[in-house]
Amino acid sequence: MPRKPRVSAATGALGAMPLDPQKRIALDSDPLQLAAEMFRPRSTDSFEKWARERLGSWLNPAQVMINDSLIRNRYTAVPSCHSAGKSYFSALKVGHFIDSHTLGSAFAVTTAPTSAQIESVLWRELHRVHARADLRGRLTRSGYPQWRIGDELIAYGRRPTEIASFQGIHARFVLIILDEADGIPEQLWIAADTLASSGQVRVLAIGNPDGADTHFARVCKPGSGWNVVRIDGLRTPNFTRQGVTAFPELKQYMTDNNIPFADKAIEHVPQATKAEWRDVLLSPEWVYERMQRWGVVRREEDTAEGGTKVTWTEPSLWLSKVRGRSPTEGSEGIIPLAWVEKAIQRWLDWDSAGRPKLEGRFIFGGDIADSGKDETVISRRQGYCIVEFTRTPLQDTDTTAKRLAARLR
């Protein structure tokens, strides 16, 4: 006679599948009920209730707005400031999405510009959510991040270079998350859009709006068909009246720009949660330091009517990392910030790959100084990477020209 499946006393599971402890005895004696338990949704709670009761996590006001948009809209774009809880929210959303649907009816896809960003950011948070909420199945990193329940693949994270993997996904409910969306190429957006052609699909694109000419920047504009939820760092939970009092320039900036303090928005949140947010979300101190470092300066100008007009110099970094706005809205910038960050990332990828041989001719660039205190800097590029910098102080332009000509021969 075949033996009945044995439910683990430690986990209440067939294998590693957690079950309702209150039903453990009944399931142990009824294999059909055990099978039904494996396939039914674990949770019917709302996302906010699920996060609060299963993980002890309160959604901050920005996260509530994002969730409301995902409920009402197929496409949600979130240009966001730095340290707003973006990746943790995405991990929570994937966890609840899988936990609230029957096995096999739902599939979650996540991507980001690089493998490191996929594995060390969103999926790192998802591992924590999976463990703390006691979710079904197992998360693995074999080849690429995967979530499986039994033999059923229910979620994965793939790179933009693996566009073909975004085809052939068939599920009634699909959640697609484009993390660090500003760095994702347009072809992947098209592939994601193809996935949204049938069934109940929700697409979330979230990240810092660093570039003006990216696809992310375009979907964040009016008329794109995407619902846009912008996360302004100065409206996040730590920017209470008390929180910014120690930084008069920051408080003045918020006052001049009619930005309300966060006190009312978080008045019903437990003190323990507020204390946690102070440690993990954008801090007034960090923002104040960037005001000084990036040159966010207040200016007063007399008007023709005899009054005073107040303006602020807002560099690209300030707009992107603090205000969650595209740098094209700023007052300065010659080389787009996104170009600089992509160039840095290309070098980091090349370096982490062991600096393989590059193809193409050498191209030299120069920032030429005279014989004063500034340095002359010469760069040597091959292919898509800067492979050498030389800095020379106190060198006249004639000597610089001769030395550069010699290197070109």
mmCIF file of C-alpha atoms in Angstrom:
data_model
loop_
_atom_site.group_PDB
_atom_site.id
_atom_site.type_symbol
_atom_site.label_atom_id
_atom_site.label_comp_id
_atom_site.label_asym_id
_atom_site.label_seq_id
_atom_site.Cartn_x
_atom_site.Cartn_y
_atom_site.Cartn_z
ATOM 1 C CA MET A 1 0.000 0.000 0.000
ATOM 2 C CA PRO A 2 1.422 3.432 -0.912
ATOM 3 C CA ARG A 3 2.394 5.547 2.035
ATOM 4 C CA LYS A 4 0.553 8.789 2.663
ATOM 5 C CA PRO A 5 2.480 12.057 2.278
ATOM 6 C CA ARG A 6 3.955 13.066 5.612
ATOM 7 C CA VAL A 7 3.552 16.615 6.803
ATOM 8 C CA SER A 8 6.566 17.997 8.672
ATOM 9 C CA ALA A 9 5.808 18.766 12.292
ATOM 10 C CA ALA A 10 8.319 21.587 12.185
ATOM 11 C CA THR A 11 7.072 23.389 9.084
ATOM 12 C CA GLY A 12 3.627 21.944 8.524
ATOM 13 C CA ALA A 13 4.600 21.228 4.951
ATOM 14 C CA LEU A 14 4.953 18.625 2.279
ATOM 15 C CA GLY A 15 8.662 19.046 1.638
ATOM 16 C CA ALA A 16 9.236 22.727 2.379
ATOM 17 C CA MET A 17 5.658 23.880 1.745
ATOM 18 C CA PRO A 18 4.237 25.729 4.818
ATOM 19 C CA LEU A 19 0.645 24.963 5.749
ATOM 20 C CA ASP A 20 -1.917 26.395 8.100
ATOM 21 C CA PRO A 21 -1.019 25.002 11.545
ATOM 22 C CA GLN A 22 -4.698 24.819 12.505
ATOM 23 C CA LYS A 23 -5.342 22.428 9.583
ATOM 24 C CA ARG A 24 -2.203 20.323 9.981
ATOM 25 C CA ILE A 25 -3.914 17.223 11.389
ATOM 26 C CA ALA A 26 -6.678 17.223 8.788
ATOM 27 C CA LEU A 27 -4.215 17.680 5.938
ATOM 28 C CA ASP A 28 -2.031 14.868 7.219
ATOM 29 C CA SER A 29 -4.951 12.492 6.972
ATOM 30 C CA ASP A 30 -6.386 13.701 3.640
ATOM 31 C CA PRO A 31 -4.053 13.933 0.603
ATOM 32 C CA LEU A 32 -6.755 15.579 -1.519
ATOM 33 C CA GLN A 33 -7.137 18.377 0.989
ATOM 34 C CA LEU A 34 -3.350 18.666 1.115
ATOM 35 C CA ALA A 35 -3.278 19.181 -2.662
ATOM 36 C CA ALA A 36 -6.033 21.788 -2.418
ATOM 37 C CA GLU A 37 -4.089 23.612 0.296
ATOM 38 C CA MET A 38 -0.996 23.732 -1.925
ATOM 39 C CA PHE A 39 -2.853 25.458 -4.755
ATOM 40 C CA ARG A 40 -5.182 27.830 -2.946
ATOM 41 C CA PRO A 41 -4.080 31.438 -2.272
ATOM 42 C CA ARG A 42 -2.515 31.806 1.160
ATOM 43 C CA SER A 43 -3.862 35.296 1.723
ATOM 44 C CA THR A 44 -6.977 37.260 0.870
ATOM 45 C CA ASP A 45 -5.857 40.303 2.854
ATOM 46 C CA SER A 46 -5.376 43.719 1.285
ATOM 47 C CA PHE A 47 -1.760 44.610 0.551
ATOM 48 C CA GLU A 48 -1.548 47.079 3.448
ATOM 49 C CA LYS A 49 -3.046 44.635 5.928
ATOM 50 C CA TRP A 50 -0.851 41.791 4.662
ATOM 51 C CA ALA A 51 2.341 43.881 5.008
ATOM 52 C CA ARG A 52 1.358 45.041 8.485
ATOM 53 C CA GLU A 53 0.235 41.702 9.920
ATOM 54 C CA ARG A 54 2.667 39.332 8.207
ATOM 55 C CA LEU A 55 5.804 41.465 8.365
ATOM 56 C CA GLY A 56 5.012 44.264 10.809
ATOM 57 C CA SER A 57 5.621 46.786 8.012
ATOM 58 C CA TRP A 58 3.621 49.979 7.708
ATOM 59 C CA LEU A 59 3.479 51.499 4.249
ATOM 60 C CA ASN A 60 4.701 55.066 4.144
ATOM 61 C CA PRO A 61 2.496 57.626 2.335
ATOM 62 C CA ALA A 62 4.397 57.332 -0.963
ATOM 63 C CA GLN A 63 4.090 53.537 -0.924
ATOM 64 C CA VAL A 64 0.344 53.827 -0.309
ATOM 65 C CA MET A 65 0.038 56.058 -3.390
ATOM 66 C CA ILE A 66 2.007 53.608 -5.526
ATOM 67 C CA ASN A 67 -0.171 50.716 -4.399
ATOM 68 C CA ASP A 68 -3.358 52.679 -5.102
ATOM 69 C CA SER A 69 -2.066 53.401 -8.614
ATOM 70 C CA LEU A 70 -1.290 49.721 -9.247
ATOM 71 C CA ILE A 71 -4.823 48.799 -8.223
ATOM 72 C CA ARG A 72 -6.398 51.334 -10.588
ATOM 73 C CA ASN A 73 -3.934 51.429 -13.515
ATOM 74 C CA ARG A 74 -2.222 48.907 -15.745
ATOM 75 C CA TYR A 75 0.892 51.076 -16.052
ATOM 76 C CA THR A 76 2.478 52.952 -13.146
ATOM 77 C CA ALA A 77 5.696 54.986 -13.410
ATOM 78 C CA VAL A 78 7.419 56.185 -10.236
ATOM 79 C CA PRO A 79 10.194 58.771 -10.663
ATOM 80 C CA SER A 80 11.618 58.796 -7.180
ATOM 81 C CA CYS A 81 14.126 60.410 -4.895
ATOM 82 C CA HIS A 82 16.962 58.474 -3.299
ATOM 83 C CA SER A 83 16.226 56.208 -0.265
ATOM 84 C CA ALA A 84 12.442 56.186 -0.489
ATOM 85 C CA GLY A 85 11.936 52.465 0.188
ATOM 86 C CA LYS A 86 11.452 51.668 -3.513
ATOM 87 C CA SER A 87 13.045 48.216 -3.590
ATOM 88 C CA TYR A 88 11.491 47.091 -0.311
ATOM 89 C CA PHE A 89 8.065 48.123 -1.590
ATOM 90 C CA SER A 90 8.655 46.165 -4.818
ATOM 91 C CA ALA A 91 9.686 43.080 -2.839
ATOM 92 C CA LEU A 92 6.586 43.379 -0.639
ATOM 93 C CA LYS A 93 4.420 43.709 -3.729
ATOM 94 C CA VAL A 94 5.874 40.583 -5.346
ATOM 95 C CA GLY A 95 5.427 38.635 -2.093
ATOM 96 C CA HIS A 96 1.792 39.650 -1.649
ATOM 97 C CA PHE A 97 1.033 39.174 -5.356
ATOM 98 C CA ILE A 98 2.165 35.536 -5.298
ATOM 99 C CA ASP A 99 0.677 34.858 -1.856
ATOM 100 C CA SER A 100 -2.775 36.136 -2.858
ATOM 101 C CA HIS A 101 -3.227 34.082 -6.049
ATOM 102 C CA THR A 102 -3.718 30.386 -6.667
ATOM 103 C CA LEU A 103 -0.606 28.466 -7.645
ATOM 104 C CA GLY A 104 -0.050 28.631 -11.398
ATOM 105 C CA SER A 105 -2.371 31.585 -12.007
ATOM 106 C CA ALA A 106 0.163 34.342 -11.270
ATOM 107 C CA PHE A 107 3.682 35.180 -12.428
ATOM 108 C CA ALA A 108 6.039 38.003 -11.422
ATOM 109 C CA VAL A 109 8.875 39.323 -13.596
ATOM 110 C CA THR A 110 11.515 41.757 -12.371
ATOM 111 C CA THR A 111 14.406 43.380 -14.167
ATOM 112 C CA ALA A 112 17.054 46.065 -13.649
ATOM 113 C CA PRO A 113 19.953 47.359 -15.768
ATOM 114 C CA THR A 114 22.540 44.851 -14.406
ATOM 115 C CA SER A 115 22.634 41.429 -12.750
ATOM 116 C CA ALA A 116 24.178 42.984 -9.654
ATOM 117 C CA GLN A 117 21.257 45.390 -9.298
ATOM 118 C CA ILE A 118 18.730 42.568 -9.702
ATOM 119 C CA GLU A 119 20.327 40.229 -7.180
ATOM 120 C CA SER A 120 21.723 42.630 -4.593
ATOM 121 C CA VAL A 121 18.808 45.060 -4.415
ATOM 122 C CA LEU A 122 15.261 43.878 -5.175
ATOM 123 C CA TRP A 123 15.829 40.119 -4.801
ATOM 124 C CA ARG A 124 17.878 40.642 -1.653
ATOM 125 C CA GLU A 125 14.831 42.375 -0.181
ATOM 126 C CA LEU A 126 12.579 39.635 -1.570
ATOM 127 C CA HIS A 127 14.606 36.971 0.257
ATOM 128 C CA ARG A 128 13.944 38.853 3.503
ATOM 129 C CA VAL A 129 10.233 39.237 2.782
ATOM 130 C CA HIS A 130 9.969 35.552 1.870
ATOM 131 C CA ALA A 131 11.558 34.471 5.152
ATOM 132 C CA ARG A 132 9.770 36.913 7.458
ATOM 133 C CA ALA A 133 6.317 36.291 5.951
ATOM 134 C CA ASP A 134 6.860 32.505 5.845
ATOM 135 C CA LEU A 135 5.960 32.369 2.171
ATOM 136 C CA ARG A 136 5.698 29.159 0.185
ATOM 137 C CA GLY A 137 8.382 27.671 -2.008
ATOM 138 C CA ARG A 138 12.066 28.515 -2.301
ATOM 139 C CA LEU A 139 14.150 31.316 -3.768
ATOM 140 C CA THR A 140 17.299 30.317 -5.625
ATOM 141 C CA ARG A 141 20.125 31.998 -7.539
ATOM 142 C CA SER A 142 20.909 29.174 -9.962
ATOM 143 C CA GLY A 143 21.749 31.055 -13.158
ATOM 144 C CA TYR A 144 19.334 33.859 -12.336
ATOM 145 C CA PRO A 145 17.052 34.686 -9.368
ATOM 146 C CA GLN A 146 14.023 32.405 -9.290
ATOM 147 C CA TRP A 147 11.084 31.647 -7.028
ATOM 148 C CA ARG A 148 9.613 28.181 -7.294
ATOM 149 C CA ILE A 149 6.814 26.403 -5.472
ATOM 150 C CA GLY A 150 7.479 22.743 -6.026
ATOM 151 C CA ASP A 151 8.327 22.477 -9.719
ATOM 152 C CA GLU A 152 6.291 25.562 -10.602
ATOM 153 C CA LEU A 153 8.314 28.649 -11.562
ATOM 154 C CA ILE A 154 6.308 31.631 -10.312
ATOM 155 C CA ALA A 155 8.758 34.557 -10.460
ATOM 156 C CA TYR A 156 12.187 35.448 -11.777
ATOM 157 C CA GLY A 157 14.598 38.320 -12.265
ATOM 158 C CA ARG A 158 16.287 38.757 -15.652
ATOM 159 C CA ARG A 159 18.670 41.274 -17.221
ATOM 160 C CA PRO A 160 17.753 43.549 -20.147
ATOM 161 C CA THR A 161 20.181 41.574 -22.347
ATOM 162 C CA GLU A 162 17.933 38.533 -21.846
ATOM 163 C CA ILE A 163 14.972 40.086 -23.647
ATOM 164 C CA ALA A 164 13.979 36.738 -25.184
ATOM 165 C CA SER A 165 13.170 35.431 -21.690
ATOM 166 C CA PHE A 166 10.346 37.972 -21.453
ATOM 167 C CA GLN A 167 8.456 36.123 -24.164
ATOM 168 C CA GLY A 168 6.306 33.059 -23.709
ATOM 169 C CA ILE A 169 5.097 33.856 -20.188
ATOM 170 C CA HIS A 170 1.484 32.745 -19.878
ATOM 171 C CA ALA A 171 -0.459 33.406 -16.690
ATOM 172 C CA ARG A 172 -3.800 34.956 -15.912
ATOM 173 C CA PHE A 173 -2.207 37.484 -13.562
ATOM 174 C CA VAL A 174 1.195 39.028 -14.311
ATOM 175 C CA LEU A 175 3.194 41.594 -12.354
ATOM 176 C CA ILE A 176 6.146 43.233 -14.134
ATOM 177 C CA ILE A 177 8.606 45.391 -12.173
ATOM 178 C CA LEU A 178 11.207 47.512 -13.945
ATOM 179 C CA ASP A 179 13.600 48.498 -11.148
ATOM 180 C CA GLU A 180 16.136 51.318 -11.671
ATOM 181 C CA ALA A 181 14.000 52.005 -14.734
ATOM 182 C CA ASP A 182 16.033 54.941 -16.023
ATOM 183 C CA GLY A 183 18.824 52.565 -17.077
ATOM 184 C CA ILE A 184 16.635 50.010 -18.874
ATOM 185 C CA PRO A 185 16.810 50.116 -22.706
ATOM 186 C CA GLU A 186 13.737 50.778 -24.807
ATOM 187 C CA GLN A 187 13.706 47.264 -26.287
ATOM 188 C CA LEU A 188 12.955 45.793 -22.880
ATOM 189 C CA TRP A 189 10.097 48.227 -22.341
ATOM 190 C CA ILE A 190 8.633 46.967 -25.620
ATOM 191 C CA ALA A 191 9.059 43.353 -24.464
ATOM 192 C CA ALA A 192 7.354 44.174 -21.160
ATOM 193 C CA ASP A 193 4.541 45.880 -23.044
ATOM 194 C CA THR A 194 4.071 42.718 -25.100
ATOM 195 C CA LEU A 195 3.568 40.736 -21.885
ATOM 196 C CA ALA A 196 0.791 43.153 -20.960
ATOM 197 C CA SER A 197 -1.197 42.314 -24.101
ATOM 198 C CA SER A 198 -3.489 39.814 -22.364
ATOM 199 C CA GLY A 199 -4.743 38.819 -18.936
ATOM 200 C CA GLN A 200 -4.688 40.899 -15.777
ATOM 201 C CA VAL A 201 -1.315 42.630 -15.997
ATOM 202 C CA ARG A 202 0.255 45.382 -13.912
ATOM 203 C CA VAL A 203 3.526 47.090 -14.838
ATOM 204 C CA LEU A 204 5.544 49.115 -12.308
ATOM 205 C CA ALA A 205 8.533 51.179 -13.487
ATOM 206 C CA ILE A 206 10.445 52.798 -10.645
ATOM 207 C CA GLY A 207 13.761 54.592 -10.231
ATOM 208 C CA ASN A 208 15.673 57.875 -10.066
ATOM 209 C CA PRO A 209 14.848 60.066 -13.107
ATOM 210 C CA ASP A 210 18.491 60.781 -13.962
ATOM 211 C CA GLY A 211 18.193 61.201 -17.735
ATOM 212 C CA ALA A 212 16.231 63.459 -20.036
ATOM 213 C CA ASP A 213 16.385 61.241 -23.121
ATOM 214 C CA THR A 214 15.597 57.807 -21.633
ATOM 215 C CA HIS A 215 12.436 55.821 -22.210
ATOM 216 C CA PHE A 216 11.661 56.193 -18.513
ATOM 217 C CA ALA A 217 11.737 59.973 -18.916
ATOM 218 C CA ARG A 218 9.293 59.714 -21.810
ATOM 219 C CA VAL A 219 6.748 57.562 -19.961
ATOM 220 C CA CYS A 220 6.856 60.024 -17.056
ATOM 221 C CA LYS A 221 5.555 62.815 -19.295
ATOM 222 C CA PRO A 222 1.867 63.702 -19.694
ATOM 223 C CA GLY A 223 0.068 61.798 -22.428
ATOM 224 C CA SER A 224 2.268 58.690 -22.236
ATOM 225 C CA GLY A 225 -0.546 56.431 -21.059
ATOM 226 C CA TRP A 226 1.236 55.779 -17.755
ATOM 227 C CA ASN A 227 -0.019 56.950 -14.397
ATOM 228 C CA VAL A 228 2.855 58.819 -12.758
ATOM 229 C CA VAL A 229 3.431 58.859 -8.989
ATOM 230 C CA ARG A 230 6.398 61.097 -8.202
ATOM 231 C CA ILE A 231 8.144 60.625 -4.857
ATOM 232 C CA ASP A 232 9.549 63.940 -3.666
ATOM 233 C CA GLY A 233 12.148 63.288 -0.968
ATOM 234 C CA LEU A 234 11.101 66.417 0.906
ATOM 235 C CA ARG A 235 7.620 64.918 1.359
ATOM 236 C CA THR A 236 8.848 61.623 2.825
ATOM 237 C CA PRO A 237 8.281 60.721 6.515
ATOM 238 C CA ASN A 238 11.466 62.100 8.060
ATOM 239 C CA PHE A 239 10.839 65.683 6.931
ATOM 240 C CA THR A 240 8.770 66.720 9.909
ATOM 241 C CA ARG A 241 8.923 70.197 11.399
ATOM 242 C CA GLN A 242 11.159 68.923 14.176
ATOM 243 C CA GLY A 243 13.264 66.894 11.756
ATOM 244 C CA VAL A 244 14.321 69.913 9.655
ATOM 245 C CA THR A 245 14.598 72.480 12.465
ATOM 246 C CA ALA A 246 18.331 71.846 12.848
ATOM 247 C CA PHE A 247 18.878 72.795 9.190
ATOM 248 C CA PRO A 248 17.641 76.372 8.601
ATOM 249 C CA GLU A 249 18.522 76.485 4.876
ATOM 250 C CA LEU A 250 16.559 73.300 4.229
ATOM 251 C CA LYS A 251 13.601 74.577 6.225
ATOM 252 C CA GLN A 252 13.714 77.834 4.239
ATOM 253 C CA TYR A 253 13.768 75.903 0.951
ATOM 254 C CA MET A 254 10.683 73.927 1.991
ATOM 255 C CA THR A 255 8.916 77.106 3.096
ATOM 256 C CA ASP A 256 9.730 78.979 -0.124
ATOM 257 C CA ASN A 257 8.517 76.045 -2.226
ATOM 258 C CA ASN A 258 5.329 75.486 -0.193
ATOM 259 C CA ILE A 259 6.332 71.946 0.796
ATOM 260 C CA PRO A 260 4.362 70.816 3.862
ATOM 261 C CA PHE A 261 6.061 69.105 6.765
ATOM 262 C CA ALA A 262 5.307 65.398 7.125
ATOM 263 C CA ASP A 263 3.800 65.587 10.641
ATOM 264 C CA LYS A 264 0.151 65.258 9.583
ATOM 265 C CA ALA A 265 0.801 62.527 7.001
ATOM 266 C CA ILE A 266 2.344 60.207 9.608
ATOM 267 C CA GLU A 267 0.429 61.168 12.749
ATOM 268 C CA HIS A 268 -1.245 57.737 13.041
ATOM 269 C CA VAL A 269 1.950 55.728 12.525
ATOM 270 C CA PRO A 270 3.391 53.933 15.610
ATOM 271 C CA GLN A 271 6.466 55.476 17.182
ATOM 272 C CA ALA A 272 8.476 52.289 16.589
ATOM 273 C CA THR A 273 7.803 52.546 12.861
ATOM 274 C CA LYS A 274 8.768 56.222 12.798
ATOM 275 C CA ALA A 275 12.030 55.317 14.516
ATOM 276 C CA GLU A 276 12.694 52.634 11.913
ATOM 277 C CA TRP A 277 11.967 55.066 9.079
ATOM 278 C CA ARG A 278 14.482 57.514 10.554
ATOM 279 C CA ASP A 279 17.155 54.840 10.053
ATOM 280 C CA VAL A 280 16.269 53.630 6.550
ATOM 281 C CA LEU A 281 14.566 56.464 4.648
ATOM 282 C CA LEU A 282 15.933 59.743 3.289
ATOM 283 C CA SER A 283 17.215 61.931 6.117
ATOM 284 C CA PRO A 284 17.136 65.731 6.469
ATOM 285 C CA GLU A 285 20.813 65.709 7.418
ATOM 286 C CA TRP A 286 21.828 63.963 4.168
ATOM 287 C CA VAL A 287 19.696 66.365 2.133
ATOM 288 C CA TYR A 288 21.174 69.391 3.898
ATOM 289 C CA GLU A 289 24.703 68.130 3.213
ATOM 290 C CA ARG A 290 23.823 67.819 -0.482
ATOM 291 C CA MET A 291 22.480 71.345 -0.520
ATOM 292 C CA GLN A 292 25.941 72.501 0.504
ATOM 293 C CA ARG A 293 27.844 70.098 -1.722
ATOM 294 C CA TRP A 294 25.768 70.539 -4.880
ATOM 295 C CA GLY A 295 25.249 74.270 -4.630
ATOM 296 C CA VAL A 296 21.534 74.625 -3.885
ATOM 297 C CA VAL A 297 21.532 78.381 -3.315
ATOM 298 C CA ARG A 298 18.787 80.889 -2.515
ATOM 299 C CA ARG A 299 18.722 84.108 -4.550
ATOM 300 C CA GLU A 300 16.669 87.258 -4.098
ATOM 301 C CA GLU A 301 15.998 89.630 -6.986
ATOM 302 C CA ASP A 302 14.202 92.972 -7.030
ATOM 303 C CA THR A 303 11.140 93.107 -9.266
ATOM 304 C CA ALA A 304 9.876 96.006 -11.374
ATOM 305 C CA GLU A 305 6.941 96.345 -8.986
ATOM 306 C CA GLY A 306 9.294 97.036 -6.091
ATOM 307 C CA GLY A 307 8.983 93.601 -4.544
ATOM 308 C CA THR A 308 11.411 90.699 -4.177
ATOM 309 C CA LYS A 309 11.484 87.510 -6.209
ATOM 310 C CA VAL A 310 13.018 84.437 -4.561
ATOM 311 C CA THR A 311 14.586 81.688 -6.685
ATOM 312 C CA TRP A 312 16.774 78.681 -5.922
ATOM 313 C CA THR A 313 19.605 77.247 -7.984
ATOM 314 C CA GLU A 314 18.723 73.564 -8.351
ATOM 315 C CA PRO A 315 21.444 71.349 -9.908
ATOM 316 C CA SER A 316 20.578 68.144 -11.772
ATOM 317 C CA LEU A 317 21.679 65.883 -8.937
ATOM 318 C CA TRP A 318 19.423 67.727 -6.521
ATOM 319 C CA LEU A 319 16.406 67.385 -8.778
ATOM 320 C CA SER A 320 16.959 63.692 -9.488
ATOM 321 C CA LYS A 321 18.162 62.361 -6.141
ATOM 322 C CA VAL A 322 16.140 64.594 -3.801
ATOM 323 C CA ARG A 323 13.077 65.924 -5.646
ATOM 324 C CA GLY A 324 12.418 62.949 -7.956
ATOM 325 C CA ARG A 325 12.312 65.229 -11.001
ATOM 326 C CA SER A 326 13.972 64.991 -14.381
ATOM 327 C CA PRO A 327 17.184 67.060 -14.634
ATOM 328 C CA THR A 328 15.761 68.823 -17.704
ATOM 329 C CA GLU A 329 13.712 70.849 -15.246
ATOM 330 C CA GLY A 330 16.867 72.221 -13.638
ATOM 331 C CA SER A 331 18.811 75.407 -14.045
ATOM 332 C CA GLU A 332 22.211 73.981 -15.014
ATOM 333 C CA GLY A 333 23.905 71.094 -16.739
ATOM 334 C CA ILE A 334 25.997 70.652 -19.891
ATOM 335 C CA ILE A 335 26.535 66.879 -19.939
ATOM 336 C CA PRO A 336 23.380 64.968 -18.929
ATOM 337 C CA LEU A 337 23.724 63.196 -15.603
ATOM 338 C CA ALA A 338 22.500 59.931 -17.133
ATOM 339 C CA TRP A 339 25.408 59.940 -19.598
ATOM 340 C CA VAL A 340 27.916 60.245 -16.772
ATOM 341 C CA GLU A 341 26.329 57.452 -14.737
ATOM 342 C CA LYS A 342 26.091 55.112 -17.732
ATOM 343 C CA ALA A 343 29.754 55.740 -18.559
ATOM 344 C CA ILE A 344 30.743 54.924 -14.984
ATOM 345 C CA GLN A 345 28.644 51.748 -15.071
ATOM 346 C CA ARG A 346 30.253 50.600 -18.334
ATOM 347 C CA TRP A 347 33.704 50.954 -16.752
ATOM 348 C CA LEU A 348 32.601 49.104 -13.604
ATOM 349 C CA ASP A 349 31.185 46.240 -15.701
ATOM 350 C CA TRP A 350 34.448 46.027 -17.661
ATOM 351 C CA ASP A 351 36.517 46.105 -14.465
ATOM 352 C CA SER A 352 34.406 43.438 -12.708
ATOM 353 C CA ALA A 353 34.753 41.196 -15.788
ATOM 354 C CA GLY A 354 38.532 41.193 -15.315
ATOM 355 C CA ARG A 355 39.258 43.976 -17.800
ATOM 356 C CA PRO A 356 39.023 41.889 -20.997
ATOM 357 C CA LYS A 357 40.746 43.113 -24.159
ATOM 358 C CA LEU A 358 38.875 45.941 -25.834
ATOM 359 C CA GLU A 359 38.380 46.364 -29.569
ATOM 360 C CA GLY A 360 38.745 49.572 -31.554
ATOM 361 C CA ARG A 361 41.196 52.406 -32.033
ATOM 362 C CA PHE A 362 42.550 54.622 -29.284
ATOM 363 C CA ILE A 363 40.830 57.984 -28.858
ATOM 364 C CA PHE A 364 42.394 60.733 -26.742
ATOM 365 C CA GLY A 365 40.547 63.492 -24.931
ATOM 366 C CA GLY A 366 41.974 66.437 -23.079
ATOM 367 C CA ASP A 367 41.090 69.062 -20.516
ATOM 368 C CA ILE A 368 43.890 71.525 -21.203
ATOM 369 C CA ALA A 369 45.201 73.880 -18.549
ATOM 370 C CA ASP A 370 47.871 76.524 -18.864
ATOM 371 C CA SER A 371 50.884 76.883 -16.610
ATOM 372 C CA GLY A 372 48.853 77.961 -13.589
ATOM 373 C CA LYS A 373 47.666 75.844 -10.654
ATOM 374 C CA ASP A 374 45.197 73.738 -12.698
ATOM 375 C CA GLU A 375 46.216 70.324 -14.041
ATOM 376 C CA THR A 376 46.117 69.192 -17.669
ATOM 377 C CA VAL A 377 44.202 65.905 -17.853
ATOM 378 C CA ILE A 378 44.526 63.555 -20.835
ATOM 379 C CA SER A 379 42.277 60.503 -21.181
ATOM 380 C CA ARG A 380 42.776 57.492 -23.438
ATOM 381 C CA ARG A 381 39.685 55.583 -24.554
ATOM 382 C CA GLN A 382 39.405 52.301 -26.391
ATOM 383 C CA GLY A 383 36.001 51.003 -27.400
ATOM 384 C CA TYR A 384 33.524 52.059 -24.725
ATOM 385 C CA CYS A 385 35.947 52.444 -21.794
ATOM 386 C CA ILE A 386 38.376 55.046 -20.532
ATOM 387 C CA VAL A 387 41.494 52.975 -19.874
ATOM 388 C CA GLU A 388 43.923 55.669 -18.748
ATOM 389 C CA PHE A 389 44.064 59.138 -17.175
ATOM 390 C CA THR A 390 47.214 61.234 -16.904
ATOM 391 C CA ARG A 391 47.341 64.428 -14.867
ATOM 392 C CA THR A 392 50.136 66.947 -15.356
ATOM 393 C CA PRO A 393 50.482 70.166 -13.305
ATOM 394 C CA LEU A 394 52.315 73.335 -14.350
ATOM 395 C CA GLN A 395 52.562 72.485 -18.051
ATOM 396 C CA ASP A 396 52.276 75.121 -20.776
ATOM 397 C CA THR A 397 50.056 74.482 -23.789
ATOM 398 C CA ASP A 398 52.941 74.143 -26.265
ATOM 399 C CA THR A 399 54.439 71.276 -24.245
ATOM 400 C CA THR A 400 51.021 69.662 -23.903
ATOM 401 C CA ALA A 401 50.489 69.781 -27.679
ATOM 402 C CA LYS A 402 53.879 68.222 -28.408
ATOM 403 C CA ARG A 403 53.379 65.405 -25.888
ATOM 404 C CA LEU A 404 49.899 64.639 -27.175
ATOM 405 C CA ALA A 405 51.145 64.626 -30.808
ATOM 406 C CA ALA A 406 53.855 62.143 -29.828
ATOM 407 C CA ARG A 407 51.272 59.772 -28.360
ATOM 408 C CA LEU A 408 49.187 59.947 -31.519
ATOM 409 C CA ARG A 409 52.006 58.742 -33.746
#
